[in-house]
CSV table of C-alpha atoms in Angstrom, one decimal:
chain,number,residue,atom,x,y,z
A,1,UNK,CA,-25.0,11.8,69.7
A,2,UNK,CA,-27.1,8.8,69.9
A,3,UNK,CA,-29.9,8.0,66.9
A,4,UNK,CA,-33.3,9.4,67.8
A,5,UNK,CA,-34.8,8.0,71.0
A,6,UNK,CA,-38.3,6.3,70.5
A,7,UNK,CA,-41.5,7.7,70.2
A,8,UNK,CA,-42.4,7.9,74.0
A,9,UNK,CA,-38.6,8.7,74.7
A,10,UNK,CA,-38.7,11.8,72.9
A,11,UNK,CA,-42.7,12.7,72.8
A,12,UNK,CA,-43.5,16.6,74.1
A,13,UNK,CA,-45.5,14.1,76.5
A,14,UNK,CA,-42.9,14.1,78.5
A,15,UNK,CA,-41.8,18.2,77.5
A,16,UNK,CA,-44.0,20.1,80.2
A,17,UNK,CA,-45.2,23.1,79.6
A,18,UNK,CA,-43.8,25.7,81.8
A,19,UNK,CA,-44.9,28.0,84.0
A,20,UNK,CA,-42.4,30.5,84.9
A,21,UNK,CA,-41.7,31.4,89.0
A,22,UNK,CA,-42.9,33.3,90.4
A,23,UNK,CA,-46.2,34.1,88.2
A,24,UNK,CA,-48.8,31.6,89.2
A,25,UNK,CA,-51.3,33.6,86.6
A,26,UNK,CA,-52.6,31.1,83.5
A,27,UNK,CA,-50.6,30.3,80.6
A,28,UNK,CA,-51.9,33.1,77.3
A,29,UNK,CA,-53.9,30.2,75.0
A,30,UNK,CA,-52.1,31.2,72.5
A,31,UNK,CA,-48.5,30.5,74.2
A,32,UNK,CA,-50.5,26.9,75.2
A,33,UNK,CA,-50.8,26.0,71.4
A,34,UNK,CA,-47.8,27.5,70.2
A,35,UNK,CA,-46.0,24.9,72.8
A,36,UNK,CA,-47.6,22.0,71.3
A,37,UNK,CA,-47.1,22.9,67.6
A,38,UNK,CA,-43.9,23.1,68.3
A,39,UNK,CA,-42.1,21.6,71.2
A,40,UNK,CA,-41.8,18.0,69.3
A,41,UNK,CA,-40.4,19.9,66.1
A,42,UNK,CA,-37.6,21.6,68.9
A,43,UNK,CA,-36.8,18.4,70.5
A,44,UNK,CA,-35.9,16.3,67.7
A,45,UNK,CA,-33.6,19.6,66.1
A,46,UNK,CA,-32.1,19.6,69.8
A,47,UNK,CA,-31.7,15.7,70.0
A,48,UNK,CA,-30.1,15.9,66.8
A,49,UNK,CA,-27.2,17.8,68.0
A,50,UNK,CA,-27.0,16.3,71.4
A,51,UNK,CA,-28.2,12.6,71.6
A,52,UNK,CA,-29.0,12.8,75.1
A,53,UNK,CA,-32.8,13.1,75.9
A,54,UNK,CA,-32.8,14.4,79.4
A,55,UNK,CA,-30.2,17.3,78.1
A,56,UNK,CA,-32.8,17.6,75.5
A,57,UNK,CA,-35.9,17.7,77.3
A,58,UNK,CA,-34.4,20.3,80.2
A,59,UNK,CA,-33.3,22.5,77.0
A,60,UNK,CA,-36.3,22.5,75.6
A,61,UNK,CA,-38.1,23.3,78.9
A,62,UNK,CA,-35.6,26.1,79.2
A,63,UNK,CA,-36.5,27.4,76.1
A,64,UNK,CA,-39.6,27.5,76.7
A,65,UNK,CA,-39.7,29.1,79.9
A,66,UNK,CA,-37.7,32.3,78.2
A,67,UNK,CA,-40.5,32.5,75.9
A,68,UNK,CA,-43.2,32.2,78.2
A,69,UNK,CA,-41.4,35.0,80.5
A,70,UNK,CA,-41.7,37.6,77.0
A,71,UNK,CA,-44.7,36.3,75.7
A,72,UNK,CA,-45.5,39.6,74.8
A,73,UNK,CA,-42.4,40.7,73.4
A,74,UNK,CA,-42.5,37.5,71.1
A,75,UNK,CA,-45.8,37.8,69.7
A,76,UNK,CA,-45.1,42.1,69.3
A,77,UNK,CA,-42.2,40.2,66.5
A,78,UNK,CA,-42.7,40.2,62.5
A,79,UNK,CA,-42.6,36.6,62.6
A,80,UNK,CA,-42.9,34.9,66.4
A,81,UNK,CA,-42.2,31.5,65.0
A,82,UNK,CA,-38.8,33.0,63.7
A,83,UNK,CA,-38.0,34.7,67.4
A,84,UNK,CA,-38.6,31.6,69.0
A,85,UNK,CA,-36.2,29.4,66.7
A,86,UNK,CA,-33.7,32.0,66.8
A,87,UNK,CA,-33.7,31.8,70.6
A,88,UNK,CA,-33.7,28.0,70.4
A,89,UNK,CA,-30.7,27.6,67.8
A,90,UNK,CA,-28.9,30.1,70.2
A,91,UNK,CA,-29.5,27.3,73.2
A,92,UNK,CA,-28.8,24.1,71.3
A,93,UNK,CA,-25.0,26.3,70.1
A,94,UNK,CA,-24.1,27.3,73.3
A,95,UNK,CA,-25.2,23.4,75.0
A,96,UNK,CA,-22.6,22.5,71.8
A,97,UNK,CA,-20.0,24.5,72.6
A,98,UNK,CA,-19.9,23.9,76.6
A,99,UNK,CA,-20.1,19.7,75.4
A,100,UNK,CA,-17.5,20.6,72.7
A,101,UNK,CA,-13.9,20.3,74.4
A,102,UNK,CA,-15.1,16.6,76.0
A,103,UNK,CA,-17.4,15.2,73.7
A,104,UNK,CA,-16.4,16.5,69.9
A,105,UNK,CA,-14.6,13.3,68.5
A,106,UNK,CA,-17.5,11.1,70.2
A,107,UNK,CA,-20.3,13.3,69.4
A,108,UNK,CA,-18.8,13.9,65.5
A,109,UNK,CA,-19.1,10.1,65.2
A,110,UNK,CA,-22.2,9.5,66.7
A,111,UNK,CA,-24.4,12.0,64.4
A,112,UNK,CA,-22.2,10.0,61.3
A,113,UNK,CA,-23.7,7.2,62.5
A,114,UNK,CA,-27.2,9.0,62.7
A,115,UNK,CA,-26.6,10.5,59.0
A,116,UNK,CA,-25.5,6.8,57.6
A,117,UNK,CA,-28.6,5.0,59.6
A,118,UNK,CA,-31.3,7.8,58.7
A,119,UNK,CA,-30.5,10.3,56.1
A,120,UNK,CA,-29.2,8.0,53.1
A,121,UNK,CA,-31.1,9.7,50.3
A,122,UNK,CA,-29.3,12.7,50.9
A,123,UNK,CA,-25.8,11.1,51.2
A,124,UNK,CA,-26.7,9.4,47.9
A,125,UNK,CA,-27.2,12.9,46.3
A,126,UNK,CA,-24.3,14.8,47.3
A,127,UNK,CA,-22.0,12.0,47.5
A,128,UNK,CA,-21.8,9.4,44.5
A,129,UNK,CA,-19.2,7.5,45.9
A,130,UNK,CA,-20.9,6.6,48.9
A,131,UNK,CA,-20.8,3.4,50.6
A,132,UNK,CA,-22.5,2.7,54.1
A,133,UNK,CA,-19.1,3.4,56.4
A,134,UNK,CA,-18.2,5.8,59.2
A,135,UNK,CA,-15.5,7.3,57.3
A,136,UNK,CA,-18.2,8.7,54.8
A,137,UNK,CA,-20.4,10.2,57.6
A,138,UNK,CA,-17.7,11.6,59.4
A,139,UNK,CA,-16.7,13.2,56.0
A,140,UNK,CA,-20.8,14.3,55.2
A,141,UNK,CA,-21.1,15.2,59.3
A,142,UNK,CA,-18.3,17.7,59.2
A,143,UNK,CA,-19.3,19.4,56.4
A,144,UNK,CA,-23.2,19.3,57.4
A,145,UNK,CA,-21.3,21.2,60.4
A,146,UNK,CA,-20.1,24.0,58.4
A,147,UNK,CA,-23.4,24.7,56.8
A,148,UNK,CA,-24.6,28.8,57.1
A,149,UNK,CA,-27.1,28.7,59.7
A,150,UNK,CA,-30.3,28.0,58.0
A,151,UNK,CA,-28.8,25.9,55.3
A,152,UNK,CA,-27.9,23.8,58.3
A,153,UNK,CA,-31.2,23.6,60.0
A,154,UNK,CA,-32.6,22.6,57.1
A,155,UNK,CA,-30.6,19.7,56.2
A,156,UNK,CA,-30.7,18.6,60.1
A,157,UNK,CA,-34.9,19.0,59.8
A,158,UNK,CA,-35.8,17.9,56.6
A,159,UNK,CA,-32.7,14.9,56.1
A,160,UNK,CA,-32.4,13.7,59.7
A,161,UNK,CA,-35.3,14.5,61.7
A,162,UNK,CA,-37.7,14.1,58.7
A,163,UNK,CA,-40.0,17.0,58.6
A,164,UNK,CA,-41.5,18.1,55.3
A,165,UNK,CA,-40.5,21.3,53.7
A,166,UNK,CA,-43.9,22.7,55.1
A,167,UNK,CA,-43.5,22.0,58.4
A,168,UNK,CA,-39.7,23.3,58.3
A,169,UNK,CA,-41.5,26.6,57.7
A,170,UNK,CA,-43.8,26.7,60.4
A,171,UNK,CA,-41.2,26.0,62.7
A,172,UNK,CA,-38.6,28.0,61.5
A,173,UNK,CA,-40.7,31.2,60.8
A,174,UNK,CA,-40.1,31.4,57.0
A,175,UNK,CA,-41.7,30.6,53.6
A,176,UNK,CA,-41.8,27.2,52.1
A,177,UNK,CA,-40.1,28.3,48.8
A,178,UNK,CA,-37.0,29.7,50.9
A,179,UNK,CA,-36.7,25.9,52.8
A,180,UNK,CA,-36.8,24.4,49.4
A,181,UNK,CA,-34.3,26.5,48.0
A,182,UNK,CA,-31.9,26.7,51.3
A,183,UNK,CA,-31.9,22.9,50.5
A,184,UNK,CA,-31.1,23.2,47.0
A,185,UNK,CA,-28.2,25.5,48.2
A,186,UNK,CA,-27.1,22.9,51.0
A,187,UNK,CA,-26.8,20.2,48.4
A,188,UNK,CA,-24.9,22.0,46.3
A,189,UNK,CA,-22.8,23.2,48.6
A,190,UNK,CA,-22.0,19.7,50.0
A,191,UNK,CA,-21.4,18.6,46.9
A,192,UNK,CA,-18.9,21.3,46.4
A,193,UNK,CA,-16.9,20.7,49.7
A,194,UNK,CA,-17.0,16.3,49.4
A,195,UNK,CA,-15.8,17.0,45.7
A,196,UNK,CA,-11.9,16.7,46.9
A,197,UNK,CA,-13.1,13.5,48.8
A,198,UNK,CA,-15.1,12.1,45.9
A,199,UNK,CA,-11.7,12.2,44.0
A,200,UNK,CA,-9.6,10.5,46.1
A,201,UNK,CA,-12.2,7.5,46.3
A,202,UNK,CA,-12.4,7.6,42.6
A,203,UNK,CA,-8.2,7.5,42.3
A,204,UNK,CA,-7.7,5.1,44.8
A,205,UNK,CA,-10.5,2.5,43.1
A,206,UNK,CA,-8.5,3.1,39.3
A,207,UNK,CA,-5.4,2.1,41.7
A,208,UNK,CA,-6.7,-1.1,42.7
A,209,UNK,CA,-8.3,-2.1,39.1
């Protein structure tokens, strides 16, 4: 993974909305607007994972294009904006996966190098030995990878992409109280996994004073 593309490399400008073959009826309005509230908020989760903005932007597309096809069925849900992210983590795991086997080692290093260059105030709090290297944000990177689920998107939304805690929830479907608390819960269970790592660093500094 590369760090975020610019503004007009990653703008939904460029995202189109679909318009699934073979129906050439009008997009519903309300499909329309739930596109543009969200595609933006989809392609910057997706970019995170996969650094490459045409992957990105055909994902997204595809994405979109399932939800257009069960409108319907989407919008019959408890929560739409939940369906829809569900279906859209699904997408950006199985894009990981099929990269995984060629690009892991490259990829792990590339979103350390997003984590060092963009989300420093949360390697400050779950790390207190930090220092600005790749070593620390393969170390933070792997175990950002073994977050649960939403813990994960989270952390990848709010730390990395930058959304607020309010906008997390619109996108993912839930309340803001439950982002706020699934990032308590990330924290602490990054602090929790580094721990053995924050050790060493401490022994090996005693070593050389």
């Amino acid at each position: 993974m590369n760090d975020f593309p610019p503004a007009d490399a990653a703008d939904t400008s460029s995202t189109r909305i679909p318009r699934p073959a073979p129906d050439p009826e009008p997009l519903p309005i309300s499909f329309t607007a739930f596109h543009d509230l969200h595609a933006q908020r989809y392609t910057d989760y997706a970019f995170a994972h996969l650094g490459d903005p045409a992957v990105v932007r055909d994902l997204v597309d595809d994405v979109f294009v399932a939800l257009a096809d069960r409108w319907h069925r989407v919008l019959a849900q408890p929560s739409p904006a939940a369906y829809a992210w569900a279906l859209l983590r699904r997408v950006v795991e199985a894009e990981c996966l099929r990269r995984a086997e060629h690009l892991a080692l490259i990829e792990e290093a590339a979103f350390a190098y997003v984590l060092i260059e963009r989300a420093k105030r949360l390697l400050e709090q779950v790390d207190e030995c930090m220092v600005e290297d790749l070593g620390v944000g393969i170390s933070v990177a792997r175990a950002i990878q073994k977050l649960p689920g939403r813990q994960h998107d989270v952390v990848v939304l709010r730390f990395l992409a930058g959304y607020t805690p309010t906008h997390i929830a619109e996108v993912m479907g839930i309340e803001e109280g439950t982002v706020r608390s699934l990032v308590s819960q990330a924290r602490t269970r990054l602090k929790t996994r580094l721990a053995p790592r924050r050790t060493l660093v401490r022994g090996r500094t005693h070593d050389e004073e």
